[in-house]
Amino acid sequence: MSQADSPNGAVRTYDALARVFEHAQVGLLLTDADNTIVDCNGALCRISGFRRDELLGLRPSMFKSGQHDEGFYDRMWSELLARDFWNGTLCNRRRDGSLYQASLSLRVLRDAEGRITHHVGLISDVAPLAVGDGAPARHGVIHFDVLTGLPNRFLLGDRIEQAVARNKRAGSLLAVCFIDLDGFKLVNDNFGHDAGDLLLKEVASRLLRTLRASDTVARLGGDEFVVLLSGLAGENECCQTLDRLLAAIAEPYALPDRRHAEISASIGVTLYPADDGDADLLLHHADQAMYAAKQAGRNRYQLFDARMEQRIQARNDTLRRLDRSLRADQFELHYQPTVDVRRGRVISLEALLRWRHPVLGMLGPGEFIPLIEDDELALGIGTWVFRAALTQARAWHAQGIETLLSINTFPRQLVRSDFSAQLGDLVHEIWPDMPAGRLQLEILESSRPHSAEPIRRNLQTCRSFGIRVSLDDFGSGTSSLSGLRQMALDEVKIYQAFVRELPGSLPMIKGIIALGRAFGIRVVAEGVETREQVEQLLDLGCDAMQGYAIARPMPADAVAGWLADFGRGPGPEPGA
């Protein structure tokens, strides 16, 4: 039994969590499934003016200020239940009747069956508000964002209603555009919150410079902005403006100490009067379209359509099922060899994730991985993959099977500043005496935009642990020669589409092979499915291959038999 699993360890863990809860500087509120308050911390009591015993057993609706209509709260709860989280700002009332602008983050907690058990609220007092004192400057705080000076969520509702009325009279279009910055979290993580605040101010300035005086720019909080494009003659005019906004946001940002950052934006757009809703519904639809833009690859805009809500709901349902499946141990790894065909030698085994769906059966990664790549769930599943693969590699080592294990890594893992440290801890826990050169990380070429620096640092640290690095889908992205040199790769895997398109893709594959030789990087052709492709690749000088023509992915217990049938068991990687 580990220390954490022991009764005393459990008590110490609970006491530590209780101290964190009580001493946190942000207000914390816990309600049950019926939204009845079951606990809160001292910070919330200081913000709200209520004592803890006064709040327990009541509902958070007691904080309502009267500044929002019921539609606002209906939309908030609808989004919370659909996505299990909601972030924004709203106006709350203290025990003494005074108002304050609160930054609110809500999360839903569910049990293993997906039932709601609790709601968690994190509340910060953004700016105190004067009531009835006749001071316009003080009263104006409720309407404008403190950091950027832009209209905030409270004023935005009025601006949308006014814009709807104007465009209805004029017979023109109104575009409600929800903007979320891509890569902003990395700026905060890598350069600090002061740099993040400077970037947000510059984004606000660029939006204002790009738009007309008749348009509205608002900040909802965090890295979320809303733009109202009023008096549009047609959809084409809207799209031209959106292109200008994307270009303006994507320009590099100068930060303190001669540092620079690059971000992009995902923009969701809904058009009135085609979308004939109130302010809250228009904003909700634009938010959904923004989420679809992120799923489509970011740095783009997406127009709302009525089917979008159904697709988002279906995705959220699948994410909840995946989360339950992770806790129910319904994932497993299969392994696919990469082989030096010319020399008849196994180079590595790649760990590939499978989902044992309780209804649909065994599902391959292409059927669920795209859903989780941009979700926090990728971190949990990614950690599970590393733990399972390392445990299996250690077991093979005990059996005398010595091979390089290649593990796919989510971009969301790679950009975390603590990724390499956590991986080092995991290796030390599972296989503390793992020989150098026995583990390889596979990263996607498409994972590098806006995050090259944190990825480079993590990979550099991993290489110091003796971990190798492979760049997957090479040719599908925009890797530069300098970027390849800085990443210090051991391997690149040719984009599968080039292999499928042989012989038409011969010049591209020749160029990748020559590039690999110039940098001393092994080149692997993946997705090799026919004997003809094998022969063409050998003629080009590409000896390392992976695909159905070599071997299909197989369960762990089938690997030893396949290696024996292959004729020569794998040996250690030369120079590893």
Coordinates of C-alpha atoms in Angstrom, one line a residue:
M1 CA 0.0 0.0 0.0
S2 CA 1.4 3.4 -0.9
Q3 CA 1.6 6.2 1.5
A4 CA -1.2 8.0 -0.3
D5 CA -3.4 4.9 -0.2
S6 CA -2.9 4.4 3.6
P7 CA -5.6 5.7 6.0
N8 CA -3.1 8.2 7.4
G9 CA -2.1 9.3 3.9
A10 CA -5.7 9.7 2.9
V11 CA -6.3 11.9 6.0
R12 CA -3.2 14.0 5.2
T13 CA -4.3 14.4 1.6
Y14 CA -7.8 15.5 2.7
D15 CA -6.3 18.0 5.2
A16 CA -4.0 19.4 2.5
L17 CA -7.0 19.9 0.1
A18 CA -9.0 21.4 2.9
R19 CA -6.2 24.0 3.6
V20 CA -6.0 24.8 -0.1
F21 CA -9.8 25.3 -0.2
E22 CA -9.9 27.5 2.8
H23 CA -6.8 29.6 2.1
A24 CA -7.3 30.2 -1.7
Q25 CA -7.4 33.8 -2.7
V26 CA -10.2 33.2 -5.1
G27 CA -13.7 32.6 -3.9
L28 CA -14.7 28.9 -4.0
L29 CA -18.3 27.7 -3.9
L30 CA -19.5 24.1 -3.9
T31 CA -23.1 23.1 -4.6
D32 CA -24.8 19.7 -4.9
A33 CA -26.6 18.3 -7.9
D34 CA -29.7 20.4 -7.0
N35 CA -27.5 23.5 -6.9
T36 CA -27.8 23.9 -3.1
I37 CA -24.7 25.4 -1.5
V38 CA -22.9 22.7 0.6
D39 CA -19.6 24.5 1.2
C40 CA -17.7 27.8 0.5
N41 CA -14.4 29.3 1.6
G42 CA -13.3 32.4 3.4
A43 CA -12.5 34.3 0.3
L44 CA -16.1 33.9 -1.0
C45 CA -17.4 35.2 2.4
R46 CA -15.1 38.2 2.2
I47 CA -16.2 39.0 -1.4
S48 CA -19.9 38.5 -0.8
G49 CA -20.2 39.7 2.8
F50 CA -22.1 36.6 3.9
R51 CA -21.0 34.3 6.7
R52 CA -20.5 30.6 5.8
D53 CA -23.4 29.5 8.0
E54 CA -25.7 32.0 6.2
L55 CA -24.9 30.5 2.8
L56 CA -25.1 26.8 3.5
G57 CA -28.4 25.3 2.3
L58 CA -29.2 28.3 0.1
R59 CA -28.9 28.6 -3.7
P60 CA -26.4 30.9 -5.5
S61 CA -29.4 32.8 -6.9
M62 CA -29.3 34.9 -3.7
F63 CA -26.3 36.7 -5.3
K64 CA -28.4 38.0 -8.3
S65 CA -28.1 41.7 -8.8
G66 CA -31.1 42.4 -11.0
Q67 CA -28.7 43.6 -13.8
H68 CA -29.3 40.5 -16.0
D69 CA -32.6 39.1 -17.3
E70 CA -33.5 35.5 -16.9
G71 CA -32.4 34.8 -20.5
F72 CA -28.8 35.5 -19.4
Y73 CA -29.0 32.9 -16.7
D74 CA -30.8 30.4 -18.9
R75 CA -28.1 30.7 -21.5
M76 CA -25.4 30.3 -18.9
W77 CA -26.9 27.1 -17.5
S78 CA -27.5 25.7 -21.0
E79 CA -23.9 26.2 -21.9
L80 CA -22.7 24.8 -18.6
L81 CA -24.8 21.6 -19.0
A82 CA -23.7 21.2 -22.6
R83 CA -20.0 21.7 -22.1
D84 CA -19.6 21.0 -18.4
F85 CA -18.0 24.5 -17.9
W86 CA -18.8 28.2 -18.3
N87 CA -16.5 31.2 -17.9
G88 CA -17.6 34.8 -18.0
T89 CA -18.3 37.9 -16.0
L90 CA -21.5 39.0 -14.3
C91 CA -22.8 41.5 -11.8
N92 CA -23.4 40.1 -8.3
R93 CA -24.9 41.7 -5.1
R94 CA -23.3 41.6 -1.7
R95 CA -25.0 41.1 1.6
D96 CA -25.1 44.9 2.1
G97 CA -26.7 45.4 -1.2
S98 CA -23.7 46.8 -3.1
L99 CA -22.9 45.5 -6.5
Y100 CA -19.6 44.2 -7.8
Q101 CA -18.4 42.8 -11.2
A102 CA -17.4 39.1 -10.7
S103 CA -15.3 36.9 -12.9
L104 CA -17.0 33.5 -12.6
S105 CA -15.8 30.1 -13.7
L106 CA -18.3 27.2 -13.3
R107 CA -17.5 23.5 -13.6
V108 CA -19.7 20.4 -13.5
L109 CA -18.5 17.3 -11.6
R110 CA -20.0 14.0 -12.7
D111 CA -19.7 10.4 -11.4
A112 CA -18.6 7.4 -13.4
E113 CA -22.1 7.1 -14.9
G114 CA -22.1 10.7 -16.1
R115 CA -24.6 11.9 -13.4
I116 CA -24.0 15.4 -12.0
T117 CA -22.8 15.2 -8.4
H118 CA -21.7 18.8 -7.8
H119 CA -21.1 22.3 -9.3
V120 CA -17.9 24.2 -8.5
G121 CA -17.7 28.0 -8.8
L122 CA -14.5 30.1 -8.7
I123 CA -15.4 33.7 -8.1
S124 CA -13.1 36.8 -8.2
D125 CA -14.1 40.4 -7.5
V126 CA -13.0 42.2 -10.6
A127 CA -14.1 45.7 -9.8
P128 CA -16.4 47.2 -7.0
L129 CA -19.3 49.2 -8.3
A130 CA -20.9 52.3 -6.8
V131 CA -24.7 52.3 -6.6
G132 CA -26.8 55.4 -6.5
D133 CA -24.0 57.8 -5.9
G134 CA -24.6 59.8 -9.1
A135 CA -21.0 59.4 -10.2
P136 CA -20.9 58.5 -13.9
A137 CA -17.3 57.5 -13.9
R138 CA -17.8 55.0 -11.0
H139 CA -21.1 53.7 -12.4
G140 CA -19.4 53.2 -15.8
V141 CA -17.1 50.5 -14.4
I142 CA -19.9 48.0 -14.7
H143 CA -20.1 48.6 -18.5
F144 CA -16.4 48.5 -19.5
D145 CA -13.6 46.0 -19.2
V146 CA -11.0 47.1 -16.7
L147 CA -7.9 45.9 -18.7
T148 CA -8.8 47.1 -22.2
G149 CA -11.4 49.7 -21.7
L150 CA -13.7 47.9 -24.2
P151 CA -17.4 47.3 -23.5
N152 CA -17.8 44.3 -21.3
R153 CA -20.5 41.5 -21.2
F154 CA -23.0 43.8 -19.5
L155 CA -22.9 46.5 -22.0
L156 CA -22.6 44.1 -25.0
G157 CA -26.2 42.9 -24.5
D158 CA -27.5 46.4 -25.0
R159 CA -25.2 47.0 -28.0
I160 CA -26.5 43.8 -29.6
E161 CA -30.2 44.8 -29.1
Q162 CA -29.5 48.3 -30.4
A163 CA -27.7 46.9 -33.5
V164 CA -30.5 44.4 -34.2
A165 CA -33.1 47.3 -34.1
R166 CA -30.9 49.5 -36.4
N167 CA -30.3 46.7 -39.0
K168 CA -34.0 45.6 -38.9
R169 CA -35.0 49.2 -39.8
A170 CA -32.4 49.5 -42.5
G171 CA -32.9 46.0 -43.9
S172 CA -29.2 45.2 -43.6
L173 CA -27.2 42.4 -42.0
L174 CA -25.7 42.3 -38.5
A175 CA -22.8 39.9 -37.9
V176 CA -22.2 38.8 -34.3
C177 CA -18.6 37.5 -34.2
F178 CA -17.2 35.6 -31.2
I179 CA -13.4 35.6 -31.1
D180 CA -11.2 33.3 -29.1
L181 CA -7.4 33.6 -29.3
D182 CA -5.5 30.5 -30.3
G183 CA -2.3 30.0 -28.3
F184 CA -2.9 32.7 -25.7
K185 CA -2.5 30.3 -22.8
L186 CA 1.0 29.6 -24.0
V187 CA 1.9 33.3 -23.8
N188 CA 0.7 33.4 -20.1
D189 CA 2.5 30.1 -19.3
N190 CA 5.8 31.0 -21.0
F191 CA 6.0 34.8 -20.6
G192 CA 3.8 35.5 -17.5
H193 CA 0.5 37.2 -17.0
D194 CA 1.9 40.7 -17.4
A195 CA 3.0 39.8 -20.9
G196 CA -0.4 38.3 -21.5
D197 CA -2.2 41.5 -20.4
L198 CA 0.0 43.5 -22.8
L199 CA -1.0 41.2 -25.6
L200 CA -4.7 41.5 -24.8
K201 CA -4.5 45.2 -24.9
E202 CA -2.7 45.1 -28.3
V203 CA -5.4 42.7 -29.6
A204 CA -8.1 45.2 -28.5
S205 CA -6.2 48.0 -30.2
R206 CA -5.8 46.1 -33.5
L207 CA -9.5 45.2 -33.6
L208 CA -10.5 48.8 -33.1
R209 CA -8.0 49.9 -35.8
T210 CA -9.3 47.3 -38.3
L211 CA -13.0 48.1 -37.9
R212 CA -15.3 51.0 -38.6
A213 CA -16.4 53.5 -36.0
S214 CA -20.0 52.1 -36.3
D215 CA -18.8 48.6 -35.3
T216 CA -18.6 47.4 -31.7
V217 CA -15.6 45.6 -30.1
A218 CA -16.2 44.1 -26.6
R219 CA -14.2 41.8 -24.3
L220 CA -16.1 39.1 -22.4
G221 CA -13.1 38.1 -20.2
G222 CA -9.9 36.0 -20.6
D223 CA -9.0 35.8 -24.3
E224 CA -12.6 36.1 -25.6
F225 CA -13.8 39.1 -27.6
V226 CA -17.0 39.9 -29.5
V227 CA -17.3 42.1 -32.6
L228 CA -20.5 43.4 -34.0
L229 CA -20.4 44.2 -37.7
S230 CA -23.4 46.4 -38.4
G231 CA -25.0 47.6 -41.7
L232 CA -23.5 44.9 -43.9
A233 CA -24.8 44.7 -47.5
G234 CA -24.2 41.0 -47.7
E235 CA -22.2 37.9 -46.5
N236 CA -19.3 38.7 -48.8
E237 CA -18.6 42.0 -47.1
C238 CA -18.7 40.2 -43.7
C239 CA -16.1 37.6 -44.9
Q240 CA -13.8 40.3 -46.2
T241 CA -13.8 42.0 -42.8
L242 CA -13.2 38.7 -41.0
D243 CA -10.2 38.0 -43.2
R244 CA -8.8 41.4 -42.2
L245 CA -9.4 40.6 -38.5
L246 CA -7.6 37.3 -38.8
A247 CA -4.6 38.9 -40.5
A248 CA -4.4 41.7 -38.0
I249 CA -4.5 39.3 -35.0
A250 CA -1.9 37.0 -36.5
E251 CA 0.8 39.7 -36.8
P252 CA 3.7 39.1 -34.3
Y253 CA 3.4 40.8 -30.9
A254 CA 6.3 42.6 -29.2
L255 CA 6.7 41.7 -25.6
P256 CA 9.1 43.0 -22.9
D257 CA 12.7 42.1 -23.0
R258 CA 12.7 41.9 -26.8
R259 CA 10.6 38.8 -26.8
H260 CA 7.9 38.1 -29.4
A261 CA 4.8 36.0 -29.5
E262 CA 2.5 34.8 -32.3
I263 CA -1.1 33.8 -31.9
S264 CA -4.1 33.4 -34.2
A265 CA -7.8 33.5 -33.7
S266 CA -10.9 31.3 -34.1
I267 CA -14.0 33.3 -35.0
G268 CA -17.6 32.1 -34.9
V269 CA -20.1 34.2 -36.7
T270 CA -23.9 34.3 -36.8
L271 CA -25.9 36.6 -39.1
Y272 CA -29.1 38.5 -38.2
P273 CA -31.8 38.4 -39.5
A274 CA -31.2 34.9 -40.8
D275 CA -30.6 34.0 -37.2
D276 CA -33.5 35.8 -35.6
G277 CA -32.8 35.5 -31.9
D278 CA -32.3 37.8 -28.9
A279 CA -28.9 39.0 -27.8
D280 CA -28.2 36.0 -25.6
L281 CA -29.1 33.5 -28.3
L282 CA -27.1 35.3 -31.0
L283 CA -24.1 35.3 -28.7
H284 CA -24.6 31.6 -27.9
H285 CA -24.8 30.7 -31.6
A286 CA -21.6 32.7 -32.4
D287 CA -19.9 30.9 -29.5
Q288 CA -20.9 27.5 -31.0
A289 CA -19.6 28.5 -34.4
M290 CA -16.3 29.7 -32.8
Y291 CA -15.9 26.2 -31.2
A292 CA -16.5 24.7 -34.6
A293 CA -13.8 26.9 -36.1
K294 CA -11.3 25.6 -33.4
Q295 CA -12.2 22.0 -34.3
A296 CA -11.7 22.7 -38.0
G297 CA -8.0 23.7 -37.4
R298 CA -8.1 27.3 -35.8
N299 CA -6.9 30.5 -37.4
R300 CA -10.2 30.7 -39.4
Y301 CA -13.9 31.8 -39.1
Q302 CA -17.0 29.6 -39.2
L303 CA -20.6 30.7 -39.9
F304 CA -23.3 29.3 -37.6
D305 CA -25.9 26.9 -39.0
A306 CA -28.7 25.2 -37.2
R307 CA -27.1 21.7 -37.3
M308 CA -24.0 23.0 -35.4
E309 CA -25.7 22.8 -32.0
Q310 CA -26.6 19.1 -32.5
R311 CA -23.0 18.3 -33.6
I312 CA -21.5 20.1 -30.5
Q313 CA -23.9 18.2 -28.2
A314 CA -23.0 14.9 -29.8
R315 CA -19.3 15.7 -29.4
N316 CA -19.8 16.6 -25.7
D317 CA -21.7 13.4 -25.2
T318 CA -18.8 11.4 -26.7
L319 CA -16.2 13.3 -24.6
R320 CA -18.2 12.3 -21.5
R321 CA -18.3 8.7 -22.6
L322 CA -14.5 8.8 -23.2
D323 CA -13.9 10.2 -19.8
R324 CA -16.0 7.4 -18.2
S325 CA -14.2 4.9 -20.4
L326 CA -10.8 6.1 -19.1
R327 CA -11.9 5.6 -15.5
A328 CA -13.4 2.2 -16.4
D329 CA -10.1 1.1 -18.0
Q330 CA -11.7 0.6 -21.5
F331 CA -8.6 1.6 -23.4
E332 CA -5.8 -0.7 -24.7
L333 CA -2.7 -0.4 -26.8
H334 CA -1.8 -2.2 -29.9
Y335 CA 1.7 -2.2 -31.4
Q336 CA 2.8 -1.8 -35.0
P337 CA 6.4 -2.5 -36.1
T338 CA 8.6 -0.2 -38.1
V339 CA 11.1 -2.4 -40.1
D340 CA 14.3 -1.9 -42.0
V341 CA 13.2 -3.9 -45.0
R342 CA 16.5 -4.0 -46.8
R343 CA 18.3 -5.5 -43.7
G344 CA 15.4 -7.5 -42.3
R345 CA 15.6 -5.8 -38.9
V346 CA 12.9 -4.4 -36.6
I347 CA 13.6 -0.8 -35.7
S348 CA 10.7 0.0 -33.3
L349 CA 7.2 -0.7 -32.1
E350 CA 4.7 2.1 -32.2
A351 CA 2.0 2.1 -29.5
L352 CA -1.4 2.8 -31.0
L353 CA -4.5 3.5 -28.8
R354 CA -7.7 1.5 -29.1
W355 CA -11.1 2.1 -27.4
R356 CA -13.1 -0.9 -26.4
H357 CA -16.5 0.8 -26.8
P358 CA -19.2 -1.0 -24.8
V359 CA -21.6 -0.9 -27.7
L360 CA -19.6 -0.3 -30.9
G361 CA -16.7 -2.6 -30.1
M362 CA -13.0 -1.9 -30.8
L363 CA -12.5 1.6 -32.2
G364 CA -9.3 2.8 -33.9
P365 CA -7.7 6.2 -33.0
G366 CA -9.1 8.0 -36.1
E367 CA -12.6 7.5 -34.7
F368 CA -12.1 9.4 -31.4
I369 CA -8.6 11.0 -31.2
P370 CA -9.6 14.1 -33.2
L371 CA -12.4 14.8 -30.6
I372 CA -10.0 15.0 -27.7
E373 CA -6.9 16.7 -29.1
D374 CA -8.1 20.2 -28.1
D375 CA -9.8 19.0 -24.8
E376 CA -8.3 18.7 -21.3
L377 CA -9.2 15.0 -21.6
A378 CA -6.1 14.6 -23.9
L379 CA -3.9 15.1 -20.8
G380 CA -5.5 12.2 -18.9
I381 CA -5.6 9.9 -21.8
G382 CA -2.0 10.8 -22.8
T383 CA -0.7 10.0 -19.3
W384 CA -2.6 6.7 -19.4
V385 CA -0.9 5.8 -22.8
F386 CA 2.6 6.6 -21.4
R387 CA 2.0 4.6 -18.3
A388 CA 0.6 1.6 -20.1
A389 CA 3.3 1.6 -22.8
L390 CA 6.2 1.9 -20.4
T391 CA 4.8 -0.9 -18.2
Q392 CA 4.6 -3.1 -21.3
A393 CA 8.1 -2.2 -22.5
R394 CA 9.5 -3.1 -19.1
A395 CA 7.7 -6.5 -19.3
W396 CA 9.2 -7.1 -22.7
H397 CA 12.6 -6.2 -21.5
A398 CA 12.2 -8.8 -18.7
Q399 CA 11.4 -11.3 -21.5
G400 CA 14.5 -10.4 -23.5
I401 CA 12.6 -8.4 -26.1
E402 CA 14.8 -5.3 -26.6
T403 CA 13.3 -2.7 -28.9
L404 CA 12.7 1.0 -29.3
L405 CA 9.1 1.9 -28.2
S406 CA 7.5 4.8 -30.0
I407 CA 4.7 6.7 -28.3
N408 CA 2.4 9.3 -29.9
T409 CA 2.2 12.5 -27.9
F410 CA -0.7 15.0 -27.9
P411 CA 0.2 18.6 -28.7
R412 CA -1.7 19.6 -25.6
Q413 CA 0.9 17.6 -23.5
L414 CA 3.9 18.9 -25.4
V415 CA 3.1 22.6 -24.8
R416 CA 2.8 22.2 -21.0
S417 CA 5.9 23.6 -19.3
D418 CA 6.0 20.6 -16.9
F419 CA 5.6 17.9 -19.5
S420 CA 9.2 16.7 -19.6
A421 CA 9.5 16.7 -15.8
Q422 CA 6.3 14.7 -15.5
L423 CA 7.5 12.2 -18.1
G424 CA 10.8 11.9 -16.3
D425 CA 9.0 11.1 -13.1
L426 CA 6.8 8.6 -14.8
V427 CA 9.8 6.8 -16.3
H428 CA 11.5 6.8 -12.9
E429 CA 8.4 5.3 -11.3
I430 CA 7.7 2.6 -13.8
W431 CA 11.1 1.7 -15.3
P432 CA 13.8 3.5 -13.3
D433 CA 16.7 1.7 -15.0
M434 CA 15.3 2.0 -18.6
P435 CA 18.3 2.0 -21.0
A436 CA 18.9 5.2 -23.0
G437 CA 17.4 5.1 -26.5
R438 CA 14.6 2.8 -25.6
L439 CA 11.8 5.4 -25.7
Q440 CA 10.8 7.6 -28.6
L441 CA 8.2 10.4 -28.7
E442 CA 6.2 10.8 -31.9
I443 CA 5.0 14.4 -32.5
L444 CA 2.8 15.7 -35.3
E445 CA 4.3 18.3 -37.6
S446 CA 1.0 20.2 -37.4
S447 CA 1.4 20.5 -33.6
R448 CA 4.1 23.1 -33.9
P449 CA 2.4 26.4 -34.9
H450 CA 2.3 29.0 -32.1
S451 CA 4.0 26.6 -29.7
A452 CA 7.4 25.9 -31.2
E453 CA 9.3 27.3 -28.2
P454 CA 7.8 25.3 -25.3
I455 CA 7.8 22.2 -27.5
R456 CA 11.5 22.7 -28.3
R457 CA 12.4 23.1 -24.6
N458 CA 10.4 20.0 -23.6
L459 CA 12.0 17.9 -26.4
Q460 CA 15.5 19.2 -25.5
T461 CA 15.0 18.1 -21.9
C462 CA 13.6 14.7 -23.0
R463 CA 16.6 14.1 -25.2
S464 CA 18.8 14.7 -22.1
F465 CA 17.0 11.8 -20.6
G466 CA 18.0 9.6 -23.5
I467 CA 14.6 9.8 -25.2
R468 CA 14.5 10.0 -29.0
V469 CA 12.1 12.2 -31.1
S470 CA 10.2 11.4 -34.3
L471 CA 8.3 13.9 -36.4
D472 CA 5.1 12.3 -37.8
D473 CA 3.3 13.3 -41.0
F474 CA 6.3 15.1 -42.3
G475 CA 5.4 17.0 -45.4
S476 CA 1.8 17.9 -44.2
G477 CA 2.9 21.1 -42.4
T478 CA 5.4 23.9 -42.7
S479 CA 8.5 22.8 -41.0
S480 CA 11.5 25.0 -41.9
L481 CA 15.1 23.8 -42.2
S482 CA 16.1 25.9 -39.2
G483 CA 13.1 24.4 -37.3
L484 CA 14.2 20.9 -38.0
R485 CA 17.8 21.6 -36.9
Q486 CA 16.5 23.2 -33.6
M487 CA 14.3 20.2 -32.8
A488 CA 17.3 17.8 -33.1
L489 CA 15.1 15.0 -34.5
D490 CA 16.1 11.4 -34.7
E491 CA 13.5 10.5 -37.3
V492 CA 10.9 11.8 -39.7
K493 CA 7.9 9.8 -41.0
I494 CA 6.8 10.6 -44.6
Y495 CA 3.2 11.8 -44.8
Q496 CA 1.1 8.8 -45.7
A497 CA -0.6 10.7 -48.6
F498 CA 2.7 10.8 -50.4
V499 CA 3.1 7.0 -50.1
R500 CA -0.4 6.5 -51.4
E501 CA 0.2 8.8 -54.3
L502 CA 3.3 7.0 -55.6
P503 CA 4.6 7.3 -58.3
G504 CA 3.2 10.8 -58.7
S505 CA 4.8 11.9 -55.4
L506 CA 8.3 10.7 -56.3
P507 CA 9.9 14.2 -56.3
M508 CA 8.5 15.0 -52.9
I509 CA 9.7 11.7 -51.3
K510 CA 13.1 12.1 -53.0
G511 CA 13.4 15.5 -51.4
I512 CA 12.5 14.2 -47.9
I513 CA 15.0 11.4 -48.2
A514 CA 17.7 13.8 -49.3
L515 CA 16.8 16.1 -46.4
G516 CA 17.0 13.2 -43.9
R517 CA 20.5 12.3 -45.1
A518 CA 21.7 15.9 -44.9
F519 CA 20.6 16.2 -41.3
G520 CA 21.5 12.6 -40.3
I521 CA 17.8 11.8 -39.6
R522 CA 16.2 8.4 -40.3
V523 CA 13.4 8.6 -42.8
V524 CA 10.4 6.2 -42.4
A525 CA 7.7 5.7 -45.0
E526 CA 4.4 5.0 -43.2
G527 CA 1.2 3.7 -44.6
V528 CA 3.0 1.2 -46.9
E529 CA 0.3 -1.2 -48.0
T530 CA 1.5 -2.9 -51.2
R531 CA 4.5 -4.8 -52.4
E532 CA 4.8 -2.3 -55.3
Q533 CA 5.1 0.6 -52.8
V534 CA 7.8 -1.4 -50.9
E535 CA 9.9 -1.8 -54.1
Q536 CA 9.5 1.8 -55.2
L537 CA 10.6 3.1 -51.8
L538 CA 13.6 0.8 -51.8
D539 CA 14.6 2.1 -55.2
L540 CA 14.4 5.6 -53.8
G541 CA 16.7 4.7 -50.9
C542 CA 14.0 4.6 -48.2
D543 CA 14.7 1.4 -46.2
A544 CA 12.6 2.0 -43.1
M545 CA 8.9 1.3 -43.5
Q546 CA 5.7 0.9 -41.6
G547 CA 2.3 -0.2 -42.8
Y548 CA 0.0 -3.1 -43.5
A549 CA 2.5 -4.5 -46.1
I550 CA 4.8 -5.0 -43.2
A551 CA 2.5 -5.8 -40.3
R552 CA -0.8 -4.7 -38.9
P553 CA -1.1 -3.3 -35.4
M554 CA -1.4 -6.2 -32.9
P555 CA -2.2 -6.7 -29.2
A556 CA 0.7 -6.8 -26.8
D557 CA 0.4 -10.5 -26.3
A558 CA 0.9 -11.1 -30.1
V559 CA 4.1 -9.2 -30.4
A560 CA 6.5 -12.0 -29.2
G561 CA 5.0 -14.5 -31.7
W562 CA 5.2 -12.0 -34.6
L563 CA 8.9 -11.2 -33.8
A564 CA 9.7 -14.9 -33.8
D565 CA 8.0 -15.4 -37.2
F566 CA 9.7 -12.4 -38.6
G567 CA 12.9 -14.4 -38.5
R568 CA 15.2 -12.1 -36.5
G569 CA 14.3 -10.6 -33.2
P570 CA 14.9 -6.8 -32.8
G571 CA 18.2 -5.7 -31.6
P572 CA 19.2 -2.4 -29.9
E573 CA 19.1 0.6 -32.2
P574 CA 22.7 1.3 -33.5
G575 CA 24.1 4.3 -31.8
A576 CA 21.2 4.6 -29.4

